[in-house]
Amino acid sequence: MRRNLLTARAVGRPALAVLAAVGVTAGILVGWPALDTVNGCGLAANRYPSGTAQDWVRYADVVVVGRAVRERESGRRKLSVGAYGYQLQRTVELTVQAKPFTSGTRTHPAVGASLDYEAAGWRLLRSDGTTRVPDLTGDAPRVIPGHTYILALRWEEERWVALGEGAVVPFDGQVVGRGEWCGRIVDTDAFAQGERTGRSDDHSLEKTLLGQGEPALDRALRQAARQGS
């Protein structure tokens, strides 16, 4: 994994943007050698700032600890050209284990014992019409059944979506940075390498809480809420 991480760092975000522009994003999503971790696990998708606890309490409607229990196809869009015939939407059912933050300033549905989360979906190969290739969001978990996550969510267009790539954090065993990330199962060391949380300019929630549990998450969100009030 370390070799691939170093190679992906050498490629960098600008180069990946060029690759996408010339039509090889599909290869990245499939997982070409040396492009299957870090930047190569997909292009980052950020609806809102999502890195810090301050971002979460400012932009999220709710923060939940949720375990993914099942997934389903929830829509498809036909693609006119390329290797893929359809883009498939994916909805993941989460069992809600805790709700450490709920916004009191925006209108949104109440969160009960479970919720449906709009996750990265699949693409359907045109060649056989059956093979599903997972889409991945850069530097973020895919959110797959059997694993637990911390998610900063916002209600948009009648669905729950993440703020951005920093708003979904692996949380297997109640430990930040342990679990599924970019479609792989990682421990806290591998997660830190992949997210490059050793950078001095990284003040993300993922970095500050790495290896810690729910009490630390609660404290970080309470402090952010007080600072923002």
PDB file of C-alpha atoms in Angstrom:
ATOM      1  CA  MET A   1       0.000   0.000   0.000  1.00  0.00           C
ATOM      2  CA  ARG A   2       2.869   2.393   0.809  1.00  0.00           C
ATOM      3  CA  ARG A   3       4.265   2.085  -2.733  1.00  0.00           C
ATOM      4  CA  ASN A   4       0.920   2.991  -4.246  1.00  0.00           C
ATOM      5  CA  LEU A   5       0.528   5.913  -1.858  1.00  0.00           C
ATOM      6  CA  LEU A   6       3.872   7.342  -2.890  1.00  0.00           C
ATOM      7  CA  THR A   7       3.071   6.911  -6.562  1.00  0.00           C
ATOM      8  CA  ALA A   8      -0.309   8.554  -6.158  1.00  0.00           C
ATOM      9  CA  ARG A   9       1.312  11.488  -4.390  1.00  0.00           C
ATOM     10  CA  ALA A  10       3.652  11.889  -7.348  1.00  0.00           C
ATOM     11  CA  VAL A  11       0.695  11.956  -9.729  1.00  0.00           C
ATOM     12  CA  GLY A  12      -1.093  14.655  -7.743  1.00  0.00           C
ATOM     13  CA  ARG A  13      -4.524  16.264  -8.108  1.00  0.00           C
ATOM     14  CA  PRO A  14      -3.701  18.438 -11.178  1.00  0.00           C
ATOM     15  CA  ALA A  15      -2.521  15.423 -13.129  1.00  0.00           C
ATOM     16  CA  LEU A  16      -5.607  13.462 -12.184  1.00  0.00           C
ATOM     17  CA  ALA A  17      -7.777  16.300 -13.395  1.00  0.00           C
ATOM     18  CA  VAL A  18      -6.052  16.080 -16.769  1.00  0.00           C
ATOM     19  CA  LEU A  19      -6.585  12.316 -16.846  1.00  0.00           C
ATOM     20  CA  ALA A  20     -10.268  12.814 -16.197  1.00  0.00           C
ATOM     21  CA  ALA A  21     -10.443  15.416 -18.935  1.00  0.00           C
ATOM     22  CA  VAL A  22      -9.106  12.995 -21.520  1.00  0.00           C
ATOM     23  CA  GLY A  23     -11.561  10.307 -20.530  1.00  0.00           C
ATOM     24  CA  VAL A  24      -9.696   7.853 -18.333  1.00  0.00           C
ATOM     25  CA  THR A  25     -11.546   8.543 -15.112  1.00  0.00           C
ATOM     26  CA  ALA A  26     -13.208   5.162 -15.548  1.00  0.00           C
ATOM     27  CA  GLY A  27      -9.800   3.533 -15.275  1.00  0.00           C
ATOM     28  CA  ILE A  28      -9.151   5.305 -12.014  1.00  0.00           C
ATOM     29  CA  LEU A  29     -12.475   4.160 -10.611  1.00  0.00           C
ATOM     30  CA  VAL A  30     -11.769   0.578 -11.601  1.00  0.00           C
ATOM     31  CA  GLY A  31      -8.404   0.837  -9.819  1.00  0.00           C
ATOM     32  CA  TRP A  32      -5.465   0.956 -12.199  1.00  0.00           C
ATOM     33  CA  PRO A  33      -2.148  -0.030 -10.599  1.00  0.00           C
ATOM     34  CA  ALA A  34      -0.596   2.895  -8.683  1.00  0.00           C
ATOM     35  CA  LEU A  35      -3.901   4.787  -8.870  1.00  0.00           C
ATOM     36  CA  ASP A  36      -5.941   2.720  -6.452  1.00  0.00           C
ATOM     37  CA  THR A  37      -5.399   4.726  -3.262  1.00  0.00           C
ATOM     38  CA  VAL A  38      -5.446   8.355  -2.153  1.00  0.00           C
ATOM     39  CA  ASN A  39      -6.168  10.595  -5.154  1.00  0.00           C
ATOM     40  CA  GLY A  40      -6.578   7.547  -7.361  1.00  0.00           C
ATOM     41  CA  CYS A  41      -9.604   6.268  -5.477  1.00  0.00           C
ATOM     42  CA  GLY A  42     -11.762   8.866  -7.196  1.00  0.00           C
ATOM     43  CA  LEU A  43     -12.255  12.585  -7.540  1.00  0.00           C
ATOM     44  CA  ALA A  44     -13.293  14.486  -4.424  1.00  0.00           C
ATOM     45  CA  ALA A  45     -16.912  15.667  -4.245  1.00  0.00           C
ATOM     46  CA  ASN A  46     -17.605  18.579  -1.900  1.00  0.00           C
ATOM     47  CA  ARG A  47     -21.009  20.201  -1.709  1.00  0.00           C
ATOM     48  CA  TYR A  48     -19.926  22.241   1.325  1.00  0.00           C
ATOM     49  CA  PRO A  49     -16.772  22.666   3.401  1.00  0.00           C
ATOM     50  CA  SER A  50     -16.472  19.436   5.357  1.00  0.00           C
ATOM     51  CA  GLY A  51     -13.040  19.113   6.913  1.00  0.00           C
ATOM     52  CA  THR A  52     -13.328  20.545  10.416  1.00  0.00           C
ATOM     53  CA  ALA A  53     -15.714  20.304  13.356  1.00  0.00           C
ATOM     54  CA  GLN A  54     -16.600  23.941  12.666  1.00  0.00           C
ATOM     55  CA  ASP A  55     -17.587  23.002   9.111  1.00  0.00           C
ATOM     56  CA  TRP A  56     -19.774  20.192  10.426  1.00  0.00           C
ATOM     57  CA  VAL A  57     -21.771  22.285  12.891  1.00  0.00           C
ATOM     58  CA  ARG A  58     -22.048  25.170  10.427  1.00  0.00           C
ATOM     59  CA  TYR A  59     -23.272  23.237   7.394  1.00  0.00           C
ATOM     60  CA  ALA A  60     -24.625  19.862   8.540  1.00  0.00           C
ATOM     61  CA  ASP A  61     -28.232  19.253   9.564  1.00  0.00           C
ATOM     62  CA  VAL A  62     -27.195  16.258  11.634  1.00  0.00           C
ATOM     63  CA  VAL A  63     -24.107  14.262  12.551  1.00  0.00           C
ATOM     64  CA  VAL A  64     -24.718  10.574  13.112  1.00  0.00           C
ATOM     65  CA  VAL A  65     -22.806   7.454  13.990  1.00  0.00           C
ATOM     66  CA  GLY A  66     -24.309   4.886  11.671  1.00  0.00           C
ATOM     67  CA  ARG A  67     -23.730   1.275  10.715  1.00  0.00           C
ATOM     68  CA  ALA A  68     -24.426   0.402   7.088  1.00  0.00           C
ATOM     69  CA  VAL A  69     -26.718  -2.621   6.981  1.00  0.00           C
ATOM     70  CA  ARG A  70     -27.900  -2.927   3.365  1.00  0.00           C
ATOM     71  CA  GLU A  71     -27.715  -1.214  -0.009  1.00  0.00           C
ATOM     72  CA  ARG A  72     -29.945  -1.012  -3.063  1.00  0.00           C
ATOM     73  CA  GLU A  73     -30.044   0.487  -6.519  1.00  0.00           C
ATOM     74  CA  SER A  74     -32.246   3.572  -6.341  1.00  0.00           C
ATOM     75  CA  GLY A  75     -32.136   4.919  -9.884  1.00  0.00           C
ATOM     76  CA  ARG A  76     -30.211   4.822 -13.121  1.00  0.00           C
ATOM     77  CA  ARG A  77     -29.189   7.237 -15.837  1.00  0.00           C
ATOM     78  CA  LYS A  78     -28.402   6.105 -19.375  1.00  0.00           C
ATOM     79  CA  LEU A  79     -24.982   7.089 -20.714  1.00  0.00           C
ATOM     80  CA  SER A  80     -24.762   7.708 -24.444  1.00  0.00           C
ATOM     81  CA  VAL A  81     -21.038   7.119 -24.985  1.00  0.00           C
ATOM     82  CA  GLY A  82     -18.106   5.344 -23.370  1.00  0.00           C
ATOM     83  CA  ALA A  83     -17.453   1.997 -21.735  1.00  0.00           C
ATOM     84  CA  TYR A  84     -20.441   2.292 -19.419  1.00  0.00           C
ATOM     85  CA  GLY A  85     -24.074   2.049 -20.418  1.00  0.00           C
ATOM     86  CA  TYR A  86     -25.642   3.343 -17.206  1.00  0.00           C
ATOM     87  CA  GLN A  87     -24.827   5.325 -14.103  1.00  0.00           C
ATOM     88  CA  LEU A  88     -26.557   3.621 -11.169  1.00  0.00           C
ATOM     89  CA  GLN A  89     -27.595   5.444  -8.010  1.00  0.00           C
ATOM     90  CA  ARG A  90     -27.058   3.654  -4.693  1.00  0.00           C
ATOM     91  CA  THR A  91     -28.918   4.130  -1.418  1.00  0.00           C
ATOM     92  CA  VAL A  92     -27.481   2.698   1.797  1.00  0.00           C
ATOM     93  CA  GLU A  93     -29.612   2.033   4.875  1.00  0.00           C
ATOM     94  CA  LEU A  94     -27.842   3.075   8.071  1.00  0.00           C
ATOM     95  CA  THR A  95     -28.748   1.963  11.573  1.00  0.00           C
ATOM     96  CA  VAL A  96     -28.287   5.084  13.686  1.00  0.00           C
ATOM     97  CA  GLN A  97     -26.229   4.345  16.802  1.00  0.00           C
ATOM     98  CA  ALA A  98     -25.803   7.944  18.017  1.00  0.00           C
ATOM     99  CA  LYS A  99     -26.637  11.524  17.051  1.00  0.00           C
ATOM    100  CA  PRO A 100     -23.898  13.718  18.515  1.00  0.00           C
ATOM    101  CA  PHE A 101     -25.120  16.869  16.747  1.00  0.00           C
ATOM    102  CA  THR A 102     -28.423  18.149  15.378  1.00  0.00           C
ATOM    103  CA  SER A 103     -28.799  21.624  13.888  1.00  0.00           C
ATOM    104  CA  GLY A 104     -31.429  23.847  15.414  1.00  0.00           C
ATOM    105  CA  THR A 105     -31.258  26.475  12.692  1.00  0.00           C
ATOM    106  CA  ARG A 106     -32.487  24.583   9.611  1.00  0.00           C
ATOM    107  CA  THR A 107     -35.586  22.592   8.793  1.00  0.00           C
ATOM    108  CA  HIS A 108     -35.015  18.908   8.144  1.00  0.00           C
ATOM    109  CA  PRO A 109     -36.687  15.578   8.907  1.00  0.00           C
ATOM    110  CA  ALA A 110     -36.169  14.061  12.317  1.00  0.00           C
ATOM    111  CA  VAL A 111     -33.676  11.204  12.375  1.00  0.00           C
ATOM    112  CA  GLY A 112     -34.965   8.015  13.927  1.00  0.00           C
ATOM    113  CA  ALA A 113     -33.478   4.564  14.392  1.00  0.00           C
ATOM    114  CA  SER A 114     -32.400   4.366  10.745  1.00  0.00           C
ATOM    115  CA  LEU A 115     -32.002   6.519   7.655  1.00  0.00           C
ATOM    116  CA  ASP A 116     -31.365   6.159   3.937  1.00  0.00           C
ATOM    117  CA  TYR A 117     -28.101   7.709   2.769  1.00  0.00           C
ATOM    118  CA  GLU A 118     -27.325   8.595  -0.842  1.00  0.00           C
ATOM    119  CA  ALA A 119     -23.883   7.075  -1.449  1.00  0.00           C
ATOM    120  CA  ALA A 120     -21.532   6.767  -4.397  1.00  0.00           C
ATOM    121  CA  GLY A 121     -23.104   4.331  -6.854  1.00  0.00           C
ATOM    122  CA  TRP A 122     -21.987   2.077  -9.667  1.00  0.00           C
ATOM    123  CA  ARG A 123     -21.454   2.196 -13.414  1.00  0.00           C
ATOM    124  CA  LEU A 124     -22.775  -0.632 -15.580  1.00  0.00           C
ATOM    125  CA  LEU A 125     -20.437  -1.983 -18.237  1.00  0.00           C
ATOM    126  CA  ARG A 126     -21.873  -1.544 -21.711  1.00  0.00           C
ATOM    127  CA  SER A 127     -20.069  -4.625 -23.036  1.00  0.00           C
ATOM    128  CA  ASP A 128     -22.048  -7.170 -21.024  1.00  0.00           C
ATOM    129  CA  GLY A 129     -24.837  -5.096 -19.461  1.00  0.00           C
ATOM    130  CA  THR A 130     -24.423  -6.766 -16.046  1.00  0.00           C
ATOM    131  CA  THR A 131     -21.036  -5.940 -14.518  1.00  0.00           C
ATOM    132  CA  ARG A 132     -21.211  -3.161 -11.926  1.00  0.00           C
ATOM    133  CA  VAL A 133     -18.080  -1.077 -11.362  1.00  0.00           C
ATOM    134  CA  PRO A 134     -18.101   0.848  -8.055  1.00  0.00           C
ATOM    135  CA  ASP A 135     -17.753   4.605  -8.114  1.00  0.00           C
ATOM    136  CA  LEU A 136     -15.475   6.028  -5.433  1.00  0.00           C
ATOM    137  CA  THR A 137     -15.268   9.506  -3.961  1.00  0.00           C
ATOM    138  CA  GLY A 138     -11.738  10.820  -3.488  1.00  0.00           C
ATOM    139  CA  ASP A 139     -10.264  10.414   0.006  1.00  0.00           C
ATOM    140  CA  ALA A 140     -13.532   9.112   1.449  1.00  0.00           C
ATOM    141  CA  PRO A 141     -15.284   5.877   2.383  1.00  0.00           C
ATOM    142  CA  ARG A 142     -17.645   4.312  -0.110  1.00  0.00           C
ATOM    143  CA  VAL A 143     -19.992   3.330   2.782  1.00  0.00           C
ATOM    144  CA  ILE A 144     -20.624  -0.386   2.476  1.00  0.00           C
ATOM    145  CA  PRO A 145     -22.757  -2.767   4.571  1.00  0.00           C
ATOM    146  CA  GLY A 146     -21.054  -4.247   7.602  1.00  0.00           C
ATOM    147  CA  HIS A 147     -19.099  -1.128   8.558  1.00  0.00           C
ATOM    148  CA  THR A 148     -19.651   1.846  10.849  1.00  0.00           C
ATOM    149  CA  TYR A 149     -19.114   5.515  10.050  1.00  0.00           C
ATOM    150  CA  ILE A 150     -19.421   9.032  11.403  1.00  0.00           C
ATOM    151  CA  LEU A 151     -21.365  11.108   8.867  1.00  0.00           C
ATOM    152  CA  ALA A 152     -22.114  14.828   8.695  1.00  0.00           C
ATOM    153  CA  LEU A 153     -25.328  14.939   6.665  1.00  0.00           C
ATOM    154  CA  ARG A 154     -27.552  17.525   5.074  1.00  0.00           C
ATOM    155  CA  TRP A 155     -31.110  17.098   3.788  1.00  0.00           C
ATOM    156  CA  GLU A 156     -31.209  18.077   0.114  1.00  0.00           C
ATOM    157  CA  GLU A 157     -33.721  17.225  -2.609  1.00  0.00           C
ATOM    158  CA  GLU A 158     -35.578  14.846  -0.296  1.00  0.00           C
ATOM    159  CA  ARG A 159     -32.524  12.768   0.568  1.00  0.00           C
ATOM    160  CA  TRP A 160     -29.664  12.633   3.067  1.00  0.00           C
ATOM    161  CA  VAL A 161     -26.282  13.454   1.526  1.00  0.00           C
ATOM    162  CA  ALA A 162     -22.818  14.040   2.985  1.00  0.00           C
ATOM    163  CA  LEU A 163     -21.359  17.554   3.102  1.00  0.00           C
ATOM    164  CA  GLY A 164     -18.270  16.378   1.237  1.00  0.00           C
ATOM    165  CA  GLU A 165     -15.316  14.019   1.293  1.00  0.00           C
ATOM    166  CA  GLY A 166     -14.348  15.044   4.832  1.00  0.00           C
ATOM    167  CA  ALA A 167     -17.844  14.386   6.179  1.00  0.00           C
ATOM    168  CA  VAL A 168     -17.707  10.565   6.198  1.00  0.00           C
ATOM    169  CA  VAL A 169     -15.173   8.988   8.558  1.00  0.00           C
ATOM    170  CA  PRO A 170     -14.463   5.277   9.201  1.00  0.00           C
ATOM    171  CA  PHE A 171     -15.511   4.293  12.719  1.00  0.00           C
ATOM    172  CA  ASP A 172     -15.388   0.515  13.097  1.00  0.00           C
ATOM    173  CA  GLY A 173     -15.030  -0.535  16.725  1.00  0.00           C
ATOM    174  CA  GLN A 174     -15.832   3.045  17.771  1.00  0.00           C
ATOM    175  CA  VAL A 175     -12.359   4.175  16.649  1.00  0.00           C
ATOM    176  CA  VAL A 176     -11.877   7.123  14.279  1.00  0.00           C
ATOM    177  CA  GLY A 177      -9.898   6.050  11.221  1.00  0.00           C
ATOM    178  CA  ARG A 178     -10.566   2.304  11.477  1.00  0.00           C
ATOM    179  CA  GLY A 179     -12.756   0.543   8.914  1.00  0.00           C
ATOM    180  CA  GLU A 180     -13.668   1.004   5.261  1.00  0.00           C
ATOM    181  CA  TRP A 181     -12.041   3.818   3.313  1.00  0.00           C
ATOM    182  CA  CYS A 182     -11.903   4.134  -0.472  1.00  0.00           C
ATOM    183  CA  GLY A 183     -13.401   0.660  -0.721  1.00  0.00           C
ATOM    184  CA  ARG A 184     -10.638  -0.918   1.380  1.00  0.00           C
ATOM    185  CA  ILE A 185     -10.465  -2.001   5.001  1.00  0.00           C
ATOM    186  CA  VAL A 186      -7.797   0.011   6.830  1.00  0.00           C
ATOM    187  CA  ASP A 187      -6.430   0.533  10.317  1.00  0.00           C
ATOM    188  CA  THR A 188      -5.655   3.958  11.745  1.00  0.00           C
ATOM    189  CA  ASP A 189      -2.068   3.986  10.427  1.00  0.00           C
ATOM    190  CA  ALA A 190      -3.105   3.161   6.862  1.00  0.00           C
ATOM    191  CA  PHE A 191      -5.931   5.700   7.065  1.00  0.00           C
ATOM    192  CA  ALA A 192      -3.522   8.405   8.256  1.00  0.00           C
ATOM    193  CA  GLN A 193      -1.138   7.635   5.389  1.00  0.00           C
ATOM    194  CA  GLY A 194      -3.921   7.716   2.842  1.00  0.00           C
ATOM    195  CA  GLU A 195      -5.411  10.962   4.118  1.00  0.00           C
ATOM    196  CA  ARG A 196      -1.936  12.462   4.572  1.00  0.00           C
ATOM    197  CA  THR A 197      -2.984  13.629   8.038  1.00  0.00           C
ATOM    198  CA  GLY A 198       0.636  14.270   8.926  1.00  0.00           C
ATOM    199  CA  ARG A 199       0.535  17.560   7.008  1.00  0.00           C
ATOM    200  CA  SER A 200       1.066  20.535   9.300  1.00  0.00           C
ATOM    201  CA  ASP A 201      -1.723  22.433   7.544  1.00  0.00           C
ATOM    202  CA  ASP A 202      -4.277  19.660   8.091  1.00  0.00           C
ATOM    203  CA  HIS A 203      -6.705  20.673  10.838  1.00  0.00           C
ATOM    204  CA  SER A 204      -9.436  18.245   9.832  1.00  0.00           C
ATOM    205  CA  LEU A 205     -11.654  16.401  12.270  1.00  0.00           C
ATOM    206  CA  GLU A 206     -10.215  13.172  10.896  1.00  0.00           C
ATOM    207  CA  LYS A 207      -6.726  14.194  11.988  1.00  0.00           C
ATOM    208  CA  THR A 208      -7.574  15.697  15.362  1.00  0.00           C
ATOM    209  CA  LEU A 209      -9.670  12.693  16.425  1.00  0.00           C
ATOM    210  CA  LEU A 210      -7.638   9.895  14.799  1.00  0.00           C
ATOM    211  CA  GLY A 211      -7.625   6.805  17.010  1.00  0.00           C
ATOM    212  CA  GLN A 212     -10.177   8.248  19.434  1.00  0.00           C
ATOM    213  CA  GLY A 213     -13.810   7.396  20.150  1.00  0.00           C
ATOM    214  CA  GLU A 214     -17.240   8.894  20.585  1.00  0.00           C
ATOM    215  CA  PRO A 215     -16.491  10.987  23.720  1.00  0.00           C
ATOM    216  CA  ALA A 216     -13.812  12.897  21.797  1.00  0.00           C
ATOM    217  CA  LEU A 217     -16.235  13.416  18.916  1.00  0.00           C
ATOM    218  CA  ASP A 218     -18.877  14.785  21.280  1.00  0.00           C
ATOM    219  CA  ARG A 219     -16.381  17.211  22.836  1.00  0.00           C
ATOM    220  CA  ALA A 220     -15.162  18.455  19.457  1.00  0.00           C
ATOM    221  CA  LEU A 221     -18.681  19.128  18.193  1.00  0.00           C
ATOM    222  CA  ARG A 222     -19.791  20.819  21.423  1.00  0.00           C
ATOM    223  CA  GLN A 223     -16.746  23.083  21.364  1.00  0.00           C
ATOM    224  CA  ALA A 224     -17.312  23.955  17.695  1.00  0.00           C
ATOM    225  CA  ALA A 225     -20.958  24.748  18.401  1.00  0.00           C
ATOM    226  CA  ARG A 226     -20.016  27.062  21.278  1.00  0.00           C
ATOM    227  CA  GLN A 227     -17.431  28.863  19.155  1.00  0.00           C
ATOM    228  CA  GLY A 228     -19.975  29.373  16.393  1.00  0.00           C
ATOM    229  CA  SER A 229     -22.728  30.698  18.623  1.00  0.00           C
TER     230      SER A 229
END
